[in-house]
Coordinates of C-alpha atoms in Angstrom, one line a residue:
X25 CA 17.9 -0.8 18.6
X26 CA 17.2 -3.1 20.5
X27 CA 19.1 -7.1 20.5
X28 CA 16.8 -8.3 19.0
X29 CA 16.4 -6.0 15.3
X30 CA 20.7 -5.8 15.0
X31 CA 22.0 -6.0 11.8
X32 CA 23.5 -9.2 10.7
X33 CA 25.8 -9.6 7.7
X34 CA 25.8 -12.9 5.8
X35 CA 29.6 -13.5 3.8
X36 CA 30.6 -15.6 0.3
X37 CA 33.0 -16.1 -1.5
X38 CA 32.9 -18.2 -4.5
X39 CA 36.6 -20.3 -4.2
X40 CA 38.1 -20.5 -7.7
X41 CA 39.5 -23.5 -7.7
X42 CA 35.7 -25.5 -7.4
X43 CA 31.7 -24.6 -6.8
X44 CA 31.8 -23.5 -3.1
X45 CA 30.2 -20.1 -2.6
X46 CA 30.4 -18.2 1.3
X47 CA 27.5 -16.1 1.1
X48 CA 27.2 -12.5 3.1
X49 CA 24.2 -10.6 3.1
X50 CA 22.3 -8.6 5.9
X51 CA 19.3 -10.1 7.8
X52 CA 17.7 -9.0 10.4
X53 CA 19.1 -10.9 13.7
X54 CA 15.8 -12.7 13.2
X55 CA 16.6 -15.2 10.4
X56 CA 19.5 -15.9 12.2
X57 CA 17.8 -19.3 13.5
X58 CA 20.9 -20.6 15.1
X59 CA 22.9 -17.9 15.5
X60 CA 24.7 -20.4 18.3
X61 CA 25.9 -22.0 15.1
X62 CA 26.8 -19.6 12.5
X63 CA 30.5 -18.8 12.4
X64 CA 30.4 -15.4 13.3
X65 CA 33.4 -13.4 11.9
X66 CA 33.4 -9.8 13.4
X67 CA 30.5 -7.7 14.8
X68 CA 30.2 -4.3 14.9
X69 CA 29.5 -3.1 18.1
X70 CA 26.8 0.0 19.1
X71 CA 29.6 2.5 20.1
X72 CA 31.0 1.9 16.0
X73 CA 33.6 -0.3 16.3
X74 CA 34.8 -2.4 13.9
X75 CA 35.8 -5.5 15.2
X76 CA 37.4 -8.7 13.0
X77 CA 37.8 -12.0 15.0
X78 CA 40.7 -14.7 14.9
X79 CA 40.4 -17.9 12.9
X80 CA 37.8 -19.6 13.7
X81 CA 35.5 -17.0 14.8
X82 CA 32.9 -15.9 17.9
X83 CA 31.0 -18.5 20.3
X84 CA 28.3 -17.2 21.3
X85 CA 26.2 -18.3 24.2
X86 CA 24.3 -16.7 26.8
X87 CA 23.7 -14.1 24.2
X88 CA 27.5 -13.3 25.0
X89 CA 30.3 -12.9 22.0
X90 CA 33.2 -14.5 23.4
X91 CA 36.4 -14.8 20.7
X92 CA 39.9 -14.0 20.4
X93 CA 41.0 -10.5 18.6
X94 CA 44.9 -10.4 17.4
X95 CA 45.1 -13.7 20.2
X96 CA 43.7 -11.1 22.8
X97 CA 40.5 -12.7 24.4
X98 CA 37.6 -10.9 23.3
X99 CA 33.7 -11.1 25.2
X100 CA 31.0 -8.3 24.2
X101 CA 27.1 -8.8 25.1
X102 CA 25.0 -8.6 22.2
X103 CA 22.8 -6.2 22.9
X104 CA 25.8 -3.9 22.7
X105 CA 26.0 -5.8 19.1
X106 CA 25.1 -3.4 15.4
X107 CA 25.9 -5.5 13.3
X108 CA 27.1 -9.3 13.3
X109 CA 29.4 -10.8 10.2
X110 CA 28.7 -14.6 9.2
X111 CA 30.1 -16.8 7.1
X112 CA 28.3 -19.2 5.6
X113 CA 29.7 -21.5 2.7
X114 CA 27.6 -24.1 0.9
X115 CA 27.4 -25.4 -3.1
X116 CA 26.7 -23.8 -5.7
X117 CA 26.7 -25.2 -9.4
X118 CA 27.5 -21.7 -10.7
X119 CA 30.9 -21.6 -13.9
X120 CA 34.0 -20.2 -11.5
X121 CA 33.1 -17.1 -10.8
X122 CA 33.6 -14.9 -7.7
X123 CA 30.7 -12.8 -6.4
X124 CA 31.7 -9.6 -4.4
X125 CA 29.2 -7.2 -3.0
X126 CA 30.2 -4.0 -1.6
X127 CA 27.1 -3.7 0.9
X128 CA 28.9 0.0 1.3
X129 CA 31.4 1.5 -1.8
X130 CA 34.4 0.5 -0.2
X131 CA 33.6 -2.1 1.2
X132 CA 35.4 -5.0 0.0
X133 CA 32.1 -7.7 2.0
X134 CA 31.7 -10.8 -0.5
X135 CA 28.3 -12.0 -1.7
X136 CA 26.3 -14.4 -4.5
X137 CA 22.6 -14.4 -3.5
X138 CA 20.1 -12.6 -1.4
X139 CA 17.8 -13.5 1.3
X140 CA 14.6 -14.5 -0.4
X141 CA 12.5 -13.3 3.0
X142 CA 13.2 -10.5 2.1
X143 CA 15.2 -9.0 -1.3
X144 CA 13.1 -7.4 -3.7
X145 CA 14.1 -6.1 -6.6
X146 CA 16.5 -5.5 -9.2
X147 CA 18.9 -7.4 -10.8
X148 CA 22.7 -8.1 -9.9
X149 CA 25.8 -6.8 -12.2
X150 CA 29.0 -8.8 -11.8
X151 CA 31.8 -7.2 -13.4
X152 CA 35.0 -8.8 -14.3
X153 CA 38.3 -7.6 -12.0
X154 CA 40.8 -9.7 -14.2
X155 CA 40.4 -13.0 -12.2
X156 CA 36.4 -13.1 -11.6
X157 CA 33.2 -11.6 -11.1
X158 CA 32.8 -8.8 -8.2
X159 CA 28.6 -7.4 -7.2
X160 CA 29.0 -4.2 -8.5
X161 CA 25.6 -2.8 -9.0
X162 CA 22.5 -3.0 -8.4
X163 CA 20.2 -0.9 -11.4
X164 CA 16.7 0.8 -11.3
X165 CA 15.3 0.1 -7.9
X166 CA 11.2 0.5 -7.1
X167 CA 11.1 0.2 -11.3
X168 CA 7.6 -2.5 -10.7
X169 CA 6.3 -2.0 -13.8
X170 CA 6.6 -0.3 -17.4
X171 CA 5.1 2.9 -16.3
X172 CA 8.4 3.1 -13.5
X173 CA 10.7 2.6 -15.9
X174 CA 13.9 4.7 -15.6
X175 CA 18.0 5.1 -16.1
X176 CA 20.2 4.2 -13.9
X177 CA 23.8 5.1 -13.0
X178 CA 25.9 3.3 -11.2
X179 CA 30.3 3.4 -11.1
X180 CA 31.5 0.7 -11.4
X181 CA 34.4 0.0 -8.7
X182 CA 35.5 -3.4 -9.7
X183 CA 35.3 -3.5 -13.4
X184 CA 38.7 -3.7 -15.0
X185 CA 39.9 -4.0 -18.9
X186 CA 41.5 -7.7 -19.8
X187 CA 42.9 -8.3 -23.1
X188 CA 41.1 -4.8 -24.9
X189 CA 37.7 -5.9 -23.3
X190 CA 35.1 -5.0 -19.9
X191 CA 33.0 -7.3 -19.4
X192 CA 30.0 -7.7 -17.5
X193 CA 27.4 -10.5 -15.8
X194 CA 23.5 -9.5 -15.5
X195 CA 21.9 -12.4 -12.8
X196 CA 18.0 -12.3 -11.9
X197 CA 18.7 -14.4 -8.2
X198 CA 15.3 -12.5 -6.7
X199 CA 11.8 -14.7 -7.7
X200 CA 10.3 -11.3 -10.4
X201 CA 10.8 -10.9 -14.0
X202 CA 13.5 -8.4 -15.1
X203 CA 13.0 -6.2 -18.8
X204 CA 16.5 -4.5 -19.1
X205 CA 15.9 -1.6 -22.2
X206 CA 19.0 -0.9 -23.0
X207 CA 23.0 -0.7 -21.7
X208 CA 26.2 1.1 -22.5
X209 CA 28.9 2.3 -20.4
X210 CA 30.5 5.7 -19.7
X211 CA 34.0 5.5 -19.4
X212 CA 35.9 9.0 -18.1
X213 CA 38.7 9.8 -17.7
X214 CA 39.5 12.8 -15.5
X215 CA 42.2 14.9 -13.7
X216 CA 44.0 13.0 -11.1
X217 CA 43.6 13.6 -7.6
X218 CA 39.8 14.2 -7.8
X219 CA 36.6 11.3 -8.4
X220 CA 33.0 11.8 -10.5
X221 CA 29.8 11.0 -9.1
X222 CA 26.8 10.9 -10.7
X223 CA 23.7 12.8 -10.2
X224 CA 20.4 11.0 -10.1
X225 CA 19.6 12.5 -13.7
X226 CA 23.1 11.1 -14.5
X227 CA 25.3 14.3 -14.9
X228 CA 28.2 13.7 -14.1
X229 CA 30.2 16.2 -11.3
X230 CA 33.6 16.2 -10.3
X231 CA 33.9 15.7 -6.4
X232 CA 37.5 17.5 -5.5
X233 CA 37.8 19.2 -2.1
X234 CA 34.7 17.5 -0.2
X235 CA 33.9 18.1 3.3
X236 CA 32.9 15.7 6.5
X237 CA 29.7 16.4 8.8
X238 CA 31.1 18.2 11.6
X239 CA 28.5 16.4 13.7
X240 CA 25.7 14.5 13.2
X241 CA 22.6 13.6 15.7
X242 CA 19.4 11.9 15.8
X243 CA 16.1 13.3 17.6
X244 CA 17.5 11.8 20.6
X245 CA 20.8 13.4 20.6
X246 CA 22.3 10.2 20.0
X247 CA 26.1 10.9 17.9
X248 CA 25.8 9.5 14.3
X249 CA 29.2 11.0 13.7
X250 CA 31.2 7.0 13.7
X251 CA 28.8 6.2 10.7
X252 CA 27.5 9.0 9.0
X253 CA 30.9 11.1 8.2
X254 CA 32.5 8.5 5.6
X255 CA 31.4 5.3 3.2
X256 CA 32.7 2.1 4.9
X257 CA 31.2 -0.6 7.3
X258 CA 29.2 1.7 9.5
X259 CA 25.2 1.6 8.3
X260 CA 23.4 3.8 9.5
X261 CA 19.8 1.3 9.6
X262 CA 17.2 1.5 12.6
X263 CA 15.2 -1.5 12.1
X264 CA 11.0 -1.3 11.4
X265 CA 10.2 -0.4 15.4
X266 CA 9.3 2.7 16.7
X267 CA 11.6 4.7 19.0
X268 CA 11.3 4.9 22.6
X269 CA 9.1 8.8 21.8
X270 CA 7.0 5.7 20.1
X271 CA 7.7 8.0 16.4
X272 CA 8.9 6.0 13.1
X273 CA 9.7 8.7 11.8
X274 CA 14.0 9.6 11.9
X275 CA 15.0 12.9 12.5
X276 CA 19.1 13.7 12.0
X277 CA 20.8 16.1 12.0
X278 CA 23.8 16.9 10.1
X279 CA 26.2 20.4 10.5
X280 CA 29.2 20.6 7.4
X281 CA 31.6 23.6 7.0
X282 CA 30.8 26.9 4.4
X283 CA 31.8 29.5 2.6
X284 CA 30.8 32.7 3.1
X285 CA 30.1 33.7 -0.2
X286 CA 28.8 30.1 -0.9
X287 CA 26.0 29.8 -3.3
X288 CA 25.4 26.2 -4.4
X289 CA 26.8 22.6 -3.1
X290 CA 27.0 19.0 -3.9
X291 CA 25.7 17.2 -1.6
X292 CA 27.5 13.2 -1.8
X293 CA 25.5 10.6 -0.6
X294 CA 25.7 7.7 0.1
X295 CA 22.4 6.4 1.9
X296 CA 20.0 2.7 0.0
X297 CA 17.2 1.0 0.3
X298 CA 17.0 -0.7 3.9
X299 CA 15.8 -4.7 3.3
X300 CA 12.9 -4.5 5.3
X301 CA 11.9 -1.3 2.9
X302 CA 12.5 -3.7 0.0
X303 CA 10.3 -6.3 1.0
X304 CA 7.6 -4.1 1.7
X305 CA 7.6 -3.1 -1.6
X306 CA 5.7 -5.6 -2.4
X307 CA 4.3 -6.0 0.4
X308 CA 1.9 -3.2 -0.2
X309 CA 1.4 -4.2 -3.8
X310 CA 0.3 -7.3 -2.8
X311 CA -2.5 -5.1 -0.7
X312 CA -4.5 -4.8 -4.0
X313 CA -5.5 -8.9 -3.7
X314 CA -7.0 -9.6 -8.4
X315 CA -7.5 -5.9 -8.6
X316 CA -3.2 -5.2 -8.8
X317 CA -3.0 -5.9 -12.8
X318 CA -5.5 -3.5 -13.3
X319 CA -3.3 -1.1 -11.0
X320 CA -0.1 -1.8 -12.8
X321 CA -2.3 -0.6 -16.0
X322 CA -2.9 2.4 -14.7
X323 CA 0.0 3.7 -13.4
X324 CA 1.6 2.3 -16.9
X325 CA -0.6 4.1 -18.6
X326 CA -1.4 7.4 -16.9
X327 CA 0.6 10.2 -16.4
X328 CA -1.9 11.5 -13.3
X329 CA -0.8 8.1 -11.7
X330 CA 2.3 7.8 -11.8
X331 CA 2.7 11.5 -10.7
X332 CA 0.1 10.4 -7.9
X333 CA 2.4 8.0 -6.5
X334 CA 5.7 10.0 -7.0
X335 CA 4.0 12.4 -5.0
X336 CA 2.9 10.0 -2.1
X337 CA 6.4 8.9 -2.9
X338 CA 8.0 11.9 -1.7
X339 CA 5.7 12.5 1.1
X340 CA 5.9 9.4 3.5
X341 CA 9.5 9.2 2.3
X342 CA 9.9 5.2 2.3
X343 CA 11.4 5.3 -0.7
X344 CA 12.6 9.0 -1.8
X345 CA 14.4 11.6 1.2
X346 CA 14.0 14.7 1.6
X347 CA 16.7 16.8 2.0
X348 CA 16.3 19.9 4.5
X349 CA 18.5 23.3 4.6
X350 CA 18.5 25.4 7.3
X351 CA 18.2 29.2 7.2
X352 CA 16.5 32.1 8.3
X353 CA 13.3 32.0 8.3
X354 CA 13.6 28.1 9.2
X355 CA 14.0 24.7 7.2
X356 CA 13.0 24.4 3.5
X357 CA 13.3 20.8 1.1
X358 CA 16.7 22.3 -0.6
X359 CA 16.1 18.5 -3.0
X360 CA 14.7 14.3 -2.5
X361 CA 17.4 11.7 -2.8
X362 CA 15.8 8.8 -4.4
X363 CA 16.6 5.3 -3.0
X364 CA 19.0 1.8 -4.4
X365 CA 18.9 -0.9 -3.9
X366 CA 19.4 -2.7 -0.8
X367 CA 22.4 -4.9 -1.0
X368 CA 25.1 -2.1 -3.2
X369 CA 25.0 1.5 -2.4
X370 CA 26.7 4.2 -4.4
X371 CA 27.6 7.9 -3.9
X372 CA 25.9 10.5 -5.5
X373 CA 25.9 14.0 -6.1
X374 CA 22.3 16.3 -4.4
X375 CA 23.0 19.8 -5.7
X376 CA 21.4 22.2 -3.0
X377 CA 21.1 25.8 -2.8
X378 CA 22.3 26.8 -0.1
X379 CA 22.5 31.0 -0.7
X380 CA 19.8 31.5 1.7
X381 CA 22.1 30.2 4.4
X382 CA 24.4 32.6 6.2
X383 CA 27.5 32.6 8.2
X384 CA 29.9 29.6 7.2
X385 CA 27.8 26.8 8.7
X386 CA 25.6 24.4 6.9
X387 CA 22.8 22.6 8.5
X388 CA 21.4 19.5 6.3
X389 CA 18.7 17.2 7.8
X390 CA 16.8 14.4 7.0
X391 CA 13.7 12.8 8.3
X392 CA 14.0 8.4 7.5
X393 CA 11.1 6.5 8.3
X394 CA 12.3 3.5 10.1
X395 CA 13.4 0.8 8.2
X396 CA 13.1 2.0 5.4
X397 CA 16.6 3.8 5.1
X398 CA 20.6 2.2 5.1
X399 CA 21.9 5.5 6.1
X400 CA 26.4 5.5 4.8
X401 CA 28.6 8.4 4.5
X402 CA 27.5 12.5 3.5
X403 CA 29.5 14.5 2.5
X404 CA 29.3 18.5 1.0
X405 CA 32.2 20.3 -1.9
X406 CA 31.5 23.5 -2.9
X407 CA 33.9 23.6 -5.9
X408 CA 33.2 24.2 -9.5
X409 CA 33.1 21.4 -11.6
X410 CA 35.6 20.0 -13.4
X411 CA 36.5 18.4 -16.9
X412 CA 36.1 14.8 -17.6
X413 CA 35.8 12.9 -21.3
X414 CA 33.4 10.5 -21.4
X415 CA 32.9 8.1 -23.9
X416 CA 29.8 6.4 -23.8
X417 CA 30.2 2.4 -25.0
X418 CA 27.5 0.5 -26.1
X419 CA 27.7 -3.1 -26.3
X420 CA 30.0 -5.5 -28.7
X421 CA 28.9 -9.0 -27.6
X422 CA 25.6 -10.0 -25.3
X423 CA 24.2 -13.8 -24.7
X424 CA 22.7 -14.5 -22.2
X425 CA 22.7 -17.8 -20.1
X426 CA 20.8 -20.3 -23.3
X427 CA 24.2 -18.8 -25.0
X428 CA 21.4 -17.0 -27.5
X429 CA 22.6 -13.9 -28.8
X430 CA 20.5 -11.0 -27.2
X431 CA 21.8 -8.0 -28.2
X432 CA 19.4 -6.3 -30.2
X433 CA 17.9 -6.5 -27.0
X434 CA 20.3 -4.3 -25.5
X435 CA 21.8 -1.4 -28.2
X436 CA 19.2 1.2 -28.2
X437 CA 16.4 3.0 -25.8
X438 CA 13.2 1.2 -27.4
X439 CA 10.6 -1.7 -27.4
X440 CA 12.6 -4.6 -26.9
X441 CA 14.0 -5.9 -23.8
X442 CA 16.4 -8.3 -22.1
X443 CA 13.3 -11.1 -20.1
X444 CA 15.1 -12.2 -17.2
X445 CA 11.7 -14.0 -16.1
X446 CA 13.5 -16.7 -13.6
X447 CA 16.2 -17.4 -10.7
X448 CA 17.8 -18.9 -13.3
X449 CA 18.4 -16.1 -15.7
X450 CA 21.6 -14.5 -16.1
X451 CA 23.6 -13.4 -19.2
X452 CA 27.7 -11.9 -20.3
X453 CA 27.7 -8.4 -21.5
X454 CA 31.4 -8.0 -23.5
X455 CA 32.1 -4.1 -24.3
X456 CA 35.7 -2.7 -26.5
X457 CA 37.8 -0.6 -23.7
X458 CA 39.4 2.8 -24.8
X459 CA 42.8 2.7 -24.3
X460 CA 43.4 5.4 -21.4
X461 CA 45.4 8.3 -21.5
X462 CA 49.1 9.1 -19.9
X463 CA 48.0 11.1 -16.9
X464 CA 45.0 10.9 -16.0
X465 CA 42.9 8.5 -14.2
X466 CA 39.4 6.4 -15.0
X467 CA 36.3 5.0 -13.5
X468 CA 33.7 3.3 -15.4
X469 CA 30.0 3.7 -15.2
X470 CA 26.7 1.5 -16.4
X471 CA 24.2 3.2 -17.5
X472 CA 21.0 0.8 -17.8
X473 CA 17.8 1.7 -18.5
X474 CA 14.4 -0.7 -17.4
X475 CA 11.4 -2.0 -14.7
X476 CA 11.2 -5.6 -13.4
X477 CA 7.5 -7.6 -12.9
X478 CA 7.3 -9.0 -9.6
X479 CA 6.4 -12.6 -9.1
X480 CA 2.3 -12.2 -7.1
X481 CA -0.3 -14.7 -7.2
X482 CA -2.8 -12.6 -5.5
X483 CA -6.0 -13.6 -6.2
X484 CA -8.4 -12.6 -2.9
X485 CA -9.9 -9.3 -2.6
X486 CA -8.3 -6.4 -2.1
X487 CA -7.0 -4.9 1.2
X488 CA -9.4 -0.8 0.7
X489 CA -9.0 -0.5 4.3
X490 CA -5.0 -0.8 5.0
X491 CA -4.9 0.3 1.2
X492 CA -7.3 3.3 2.2
X493 CA -4.9 4.3 4.9
X494 CA -1.6 3.8 3.3
X495 CA -2.3 6.5 0.6
X496 CA -4.6 8.8 2.5
X497 CA -2.9 9.0 5.9
X498 CA 1.0 10.3 6.5
X499 CA 2.6 7.6 7.9
X500 CA 0.3 4.4 7.7
X501 CA 2.7 2.8 5.2
X502 CA 5.4 3.3 8.3
X503 CA 3.2 1.9 10.6
X504 CA 2.5 -1.3 8.5
X505 CA 5.5 -1.8 7.8
X506 CA 6.4 -1.6 11.6
X507 CA 3.2 -3.6 12.5
X508 CA 4.7 -6.3 9.7
X509 CA 8.0 -6.1 11.2
X510 CA 6.6 -7.5 14.7
X511 CA 4.7 -10.3 12.8
X512 CA 7.8 -11.4 11.2
X513 CA 9.8 -11.0 14.7
X514 CA 7.5 -13.6 16.2
X515 CA 7.0 -16.3 13.9
X516 CA 11.2 -16.0 13.0
X517 CA 11.2 -16.7 16.8
X518 CA 9.3 -20.0 17.1

């Protein structure tokens, strides 16, 4: 990873006493036009260390960070920084609302908006935590047409009951039209001491005895264990540039313990689409020029076209990551992990067949293309799913930003949608909270269904040469993304 491609987090928290918002968003370093003028409050080093600076933060001069940490002088060369934490303040006309985002589960990072140059997908969902709204979910990422409409299942870790109610706010903060078909809460009570995690289809699984990887290394032998063993602020997100060998396809092997008689395992994965990967959705669709409408129509009407698109996604692994298991005959694909929105990454279960694996060691391999994935953690759990109590709660009230009752748009999977065509659109959604029994723990999941439409103004000729390569040549899409990334870096440096 070069010093030009350090991942950056820009932080924010809306003051409860006024309209000041502090934003925190992940962007490449090139997006920070004047890093010497930023308020840099922390850094993640290339060694996997998390360092928080004393106020007022670090000074960047001659590509060296200078600060104090617990009143002790601290210096770090910028090429040894993997991620910067930058705090900005700006004015907002929003009502009193604290928008707290977790770039990763378990990390309290704050977010009030997006990087206009990169983020290109999904509504934002904020949970009421008893005092403010907290950025908590980013559903149906990648569903860019009605034919690709999908269900999404997100744990709302910040949601808290108040006066017998659960309250959500859904917003459009991207230049696209978002159409939500259905929302409901799954209120899950389960025995204390474990967790409940959904799989991609929405089936709930219990996690009682997770194992972190014993080792995790890439093709160059780099130790990735500090980044991949737990859900935290260490996120492995290589930029869209080739490695020393000119490869854009990563190669990561993780080793886990395995009971000798285990035949099934629950892979607990926390991985999301990277920011640049999110941006590339729009760029690749825009290659179709004036034919984009016809392409959307084909995707919406043809199951064959949708199947072909899914097969392409799995082949290229840009938005669907193949998971390989090492068996006596070699590496075998045993599952596929779809990407999610780039800002909120939730734990998901991917059940894997390990009945052919011999011995007491499980090795798992992934090939994430550079620039398309943000990898936080991978654990495995061999326990049998335990009992849980699930109550599915439909919304009791839903009003858009104009006060219009939009509840009928959200209570059933049908032809009615809640439309949010502009970045001023939002909706407040309220649910009745069922009483919680003593002796159990509660998790709440948001089940949504919907899709979104990119706002494209392409009227020119389609780029048939590039499209043909992307559709038919393995790796062409990653090369296209890397080329655009290089152009963007050059433009951002001027």
